[in-house]
Structure formats: C-alpha cells, structure tokens
C-alpha cells in the first residue's frame, strides 16, 4: 500500500516533468525553425558576386534613346567592374547600323558626341527579336531549354546581388516589349518570387525608366528587393534633349541624371544608395522618382552603390606561399603531431599481432604501412631508395664477377 | 689453354697500341664537354628547348618542372596532362629545376646533369666498343682470317663510336636543349655495356630503368638475352670452336670434320637457358625495386595505376598530336575516331612484327640486333626526337669495321644534313610566318623517316654481306 502512493506521486511527477520538457522542446524547435526561415536568406549567406540584367524593350529608330539608355548603363556597370560574363544585355540592336543613322556603328547619349557607346567590347546576349517577354522571364527564373548557351543564362547563386534595369515604353502596371507584347506587374512579381524561392539572389535592385514606372512594382512581395522607378502613377518620364544632328532624342532624363551621378564615381568609391536616391531632383526630372524600400532590410545609407552597380571583391592578403589545396596539409600535420602516439600504437599493435595467428605477409605489409605513416616525408624515403641504388648495383656487380 | 691466353693478350696488346688513341679520345671528350658548357652559357639555351625536334611531351624539361611544382603543391604530378615521365626522374631532376644560382643561367644544374650523362654514355660506348673489337678479332683469328691489314688505324671502333656520339650535333642539341633523352640514352647504353661485359645485374638494371623511362627499350630484352646467354665472350671451354659471335654457325660446322650432319642448332650456339633464367631473375629483382620506389613516390596523391596510365598509356595512345619529327602526329590528327584504335594497333605492331624476323636473322650478332631495334623504334615511336637518333647514330660507329662497304653512305649523310637544316625552316614557315602549312613540315618528317629506313636496310644488308664474305673466305681457305 505504501509503495503505491509514492508510485502514483512519482509517476505524476514524471508525467509533469516530461510534459514540461516536451513543451520546452517544441518551443525551442519552433523558434529555431522560425529563426531559420527568417534569418537564412540575407543575413547568413555571404555576398558572392554581382550580376546585371539590362533590358531595352523598344525597337525602331525613334526609340533611339532607350537603346542609348541601356548602353550607357552597360558602360557604367562595366566600368565599375562587372565583367561581360555576368551581364545579360537584351537590346533590339537596330540603331547602330540603321540606314537612318548618320553615324554608322556609333550610338551617342549626348549631343556633344563625346562618347561612342557602341564599340568593340559590347556583348549583346539577346538581340533583335530574341528580346521577348518569354525570354526575359526565362532569364530571370533560369528555366531554359537545354540548348541555350551559358552566356545567355543568369547563373547567379544565393549570394548574388542582381541589378535589373529596364527601359522602354510603359504604362499602368505594364511594360511594352518590342511594340507587340506586354510584361505585366504580376508577371514580374511572380518571376521575382520564383527567383527568391530558388535562391537565385541575395539582393535585387530593380530600376525602371518608363512612363508610370512605379506601378510595375505594385505586386512585389519578396524580401530583399529594392526598387526605384523614374515616375509615379499618372506621370510620364521625359527625354532629356534632342540631338539635332542625329535627329532623335538621345537620352532620357532619369537615366541622364543617374549617369551624371555615376560619372563622378570610380570602382573604389563608397557612395551610398541613399545618396543616389536623394540626387534625383523632381524639377530636373520633370517627374517624381519613386523608390520602394519596404522589402529591403538594410539601411540605405550603409549600402554602397557598388554593391549593385559595380563589382568589388574582397581580397585577402597572405604572405605565405600559394597552396592549391590547403586542407590537404592538415592531415599531414596531425600525423606529425600525433607521431609518437602512432608509433606506440604500432608497437602495441605489433605485440598484439604476434599473439594472433595471422598470415605473416599481411603482418609485414601492415607493419610497413604503419611505419610509412609515421615517416614524416615520403619523398625523403624515395630519395634514400634512389641513392641506395648505386651501392646495391656495385655490390651486385662485384658479387657476380 | 696457353694459346687462348696468348690470343687474349695479343688482342689486348694490339688494342693497347692504340693507347695513343686513348689519349686522343680523352682530349676530344674534354673539348666536347667544354663545347657543351659554352653553349649552355648562351642566353636562353639558344631557344632550343622549345623546338619540337628537341623536346617532346615526354622529354621536355618544362613539363618536368611543371610536374615537380604540382607535386610540391600537394597534387599528383600527372594532374592536367603536362608531365608524362617517371616519378623517380621527378625526384632527381625536379629539385634541380627550381634551384637557382646567382649569375648563372637558369637550369644550370640540370644542364650539368645532362652533360655528365653524355660523358658517361660515351665512356660506356667506348668500353663496349673495345669488348666488341676483342671478340671480333678473336673470332677472326679462330678462322685464320686475321691479318695485319685488318688493324683499323689510330682509333679503334669503340673510340670512333664514342666520339661520334659526343660530337654528333643531334646529341649536343639534345643536351643543350634540356631534354631528358641523354638520361634515357645513358640507361640504354648501360644495358648494352652490361650485356657486352656479361654483368647480369648491370644489364638488368639498365634495361629496367630504360624501359621505365621510355617504353620502347623493352624490346631490347631479346638482344640482351641473346648476348648474355649466348656464350659470347666466355666460351664454356677454351679452344672450343663454338664461338657463336660474328660468323654464322655454318662456318664452324664445316670446321669440325664430320659434324656436318649433326644439325641441332642448340649445340653450336651455346645458348644456356640457365643464364637466361639468371638474367630474368635479376630483371625481376630490379623491376620490383623500381616499382616499389615508384609506388611510394606516387602513394600520396595518386596510384600506381594512374602512373602507368599517364606514362605508358600516354605513349601508346598517342594523346598529344603536337608536331615532331615523327610520322604519327599528322596521321592521327586526321584519322576518324572510329578507326583510331585500329590504327594505333597497326602503328605499334609496325615495330613489333619486325622483332621476330630480325631476331632470327641476326641472332649471331646481338649487339647489331640491338642497334637495329633501337633504330627502328627511334623512327616509329610515338614522340621521336633528335636525341633518339643520336643514340643509334652513335651505336652505328661501333660496327664501322663490318659496315665499311655500306652503300649510299654519302647520300645518307647529305640527307641527314639536309633534313636537319630544312626541318626548322619548314616549321618556321608553317607556324611563325604562316606562309606554309603542316604539309611542308610533314614532308621533311617523311624524308627523315625515308633516310632512316635506307640507313637501317643498308646497314643490315651490308652486315649480312660481310658475314657471307667471311664464310666464303674461310671455306675457300679451308679448301686450300
């Protein structure tokens, strides 16, 4: 009887303590899962590389300024360090060699014609009729057919910062592609959501220079996305000036003032994104530049523009000699450090082996191997072997005469 | 018994009469070494180490330095298909490629090693030549054909052969151009010396190392066996007429009255299987030693199988098709993949099928058989270079007595000079100036192969003619 009471009490105590433990464990699990879910994307992954996707969605001669916009940004991004292999350039590419172009094979973005944007080192990835909404979405989401070459793919990884620049004709929640198709805001948001799911970027900056550009971002919900547009709903984005020699407008205002900001920079400047965004003057732009930062966690004053527009990689300087696979040294080092104990082990193992009834050949081979493990440098063993050839040869020759 | 001893003494004293020739050899050898050192001190090795005639993917010193760097960076030296040689050579020559001495040209230590290898090769050729000449005189004396006029002159054939080897422009170029062929040639000559002097360990060691470094000296096992086991210099009893060296056995059959019908060839050619076994035992001992050293050397970052695949497999599958003075690269650049294996077999059996007939025909002259094998393999190997030609041209000098009546010798000499002058010109036209194409260069390679074929054919036929003349002379003397 007496034993039952303590049993019941102890069982009740055990049940209570196990319930508490279970609750605590579940709380800890949930918190860790939640922490994983929220903190995995931006804070824990390392920034690896920068990509740029530059899209000009117009064709025909009178849309000269859109191609000039895209090529100017291409030049800036290359100047600040992103190489061609990490730039996807989509252009209709029908301006430079157009029969209406008074300056064949040359594209200018200013009427002073100082800068020819079209030169030897312009690599266009999608040109002409390849610039379609389908190809654009395939580039963003990475869902290509197997025959598409690597230069046409956005091969970003989970640590990439991507700059997406689009220019052309747009409207309320759409963007016109090559005068025949439209990209809608929910298509863009869907593609960005897919990119986020597939860990195709760490941070994304979308910059759009069209009429009513801000409406294109209405459906964006993915974290880590920063968006800037040249005009708000109901406003147009205007061209900057007309080049009377070429005969068309050569650049848009938003891009012109963006370039004016970047021309003062070089690769090593750490001008911040907030400075870029604050440099847009609505009076000069004749529209209100809009930027959306609610999806972006970091403070814009701490983010340098070269995080998106350039490519500055951190280098670690070491004084030691270059080793191709440094982790291969550590096993050798540990072997040297534990050399004594290994020798003791081998001695002990030889003693124990003698008691066992083992094949003597395997015993010899295993003892040789263990001795070779303890020898620090196999190369010196080979050198001894090579040096020993000579006396062995002399002795054998003397013996055989 | 006393006659045999005096015969030996006589021939040795005759050779010692040429001791003034020994002084001549030393003088010329020293001048050759000084000449090589002078060429080494020219800036940039005269760009010889980048010529395709001198350095092949197997013998280039730059690839050896690359393999050594890979090994020092804790990677397998065969990574990346640069180095295709032996890991033991890497341990010996590798550290020398990185050691730099102030004020001296780069790779000076490697150049000194190659000069030393050349010098030792020439000394060994000279010693082999002396042995050959002693045996030749002995056999001629036994047939009563020796007279004063067969005294060759100031220099014996061994001295001539050694000096030809040292002063051959091909050898000098291969040495100064830092290819590893002097080392390979040294081991081949060591094999022949060991076989000539009847030292089985030395011959076995030379054969194992030569086969290990480049695959082709493997076929020399046959002449080495024949010379070692065929009672060449050490007849089983004195005064026995069973000298199998130089003149064929028919001569001796006719000498022994009444033994004509007794035709077992194994009786005349004292071919002792015991000695064959002895040699094979030493060969296997040395090959086990070398394989163990190699396996220790490649254990860290590779395996022995990888080593065989990258060295022997590279030689046999002709992976590298960069131009050289051989005839394989052009062909394999244009053959279809479907037929590639077939033609690999055809080209390699080109060497293999000649082994047996030549062995049957020339079994009474093992050293000459070795020379013919070396000449054929130098011509038909996957990546030939001038260092290989230097070897057999030097060995050609050992047989000057027998090959005195060789036809086309002047034609061949002019041909060799012409090809060695035209081939760099065609290479320049093709690669650097762009006014020629691969056919220009391959034409010189084919002409070179033709000259080598003519050399081999003519030397074999003149050697057989010489033997036939000896037979005729001795039978006519017998009948007198």
PDB file of C-alpha atoms in Angstrom, chain A residues 14 16 21 76 93 105 111 129 141 165 243 279 296 298 316 328 356 373:
ATOM      1  CA  UNK A  14       7.361  12.173 -14.083  1.00  0.00           C
ATOM      2  CA  UNK A  16       4.536  16.613 -15.337  1.00  0.00           C
ATOM      3  CA  UNK A  21      10.269  19.089 -21.235  1.00  0.00           C
ATOM      4  CA  UNK A  76      28.874  52.299 -66.448  1.00  0.00           C
ATOM      5  CA  UNK A  93      20.182  46.469 -81.510  1.00  0.00           C
ATOM      6  CA  UNK A 105      28.091  51.910 -85.985  1.00  0.00           C
ATOM      7  CA  UNK A 111      24.607  65.768 -78.409  1.00  0.00           C
ATOM      8  CA  UNK A 129      13.534  39.540 -81.982  1.00  0.00           C
ATOM      9  CA  UNK A 141      13.803  32.282 -63.429  1.00  0.00           C
ATOM     10  CA  UNK A 165      17.388  47.740 -65.372  1.00  0.00           C
ATOM     11  CA  UNK A 243      20.203  65.794 -80.845  1.00  0.00           C
ATOM     12  CA  UNK A 279      20.270  63.009 -56.001  1.00  0.00           C
ATOM     13  CA  UNK A 296      14.709  45.698 -48.128  1.00  0.00           C
ATOM     14  CA  UNK A 298      19.307  47.130 -44.727  1.00  0.00           C
ATOM     15  CA  UNK A 316      42.683  38.601 -48.508  1.00  0.00           C
ATOM     16  CA  UNK A 328      45.485  18.663 -47.612  1.00  0.00           C
ATOM     17  CA  UNK A 356      47.256 -13.682 -33.211  1.00  0.00           C
ATOM     18  CA  UNK A 373      52.653   6.529 -41.908  1.00  0.00           C
TER      19      UNK A 373
END
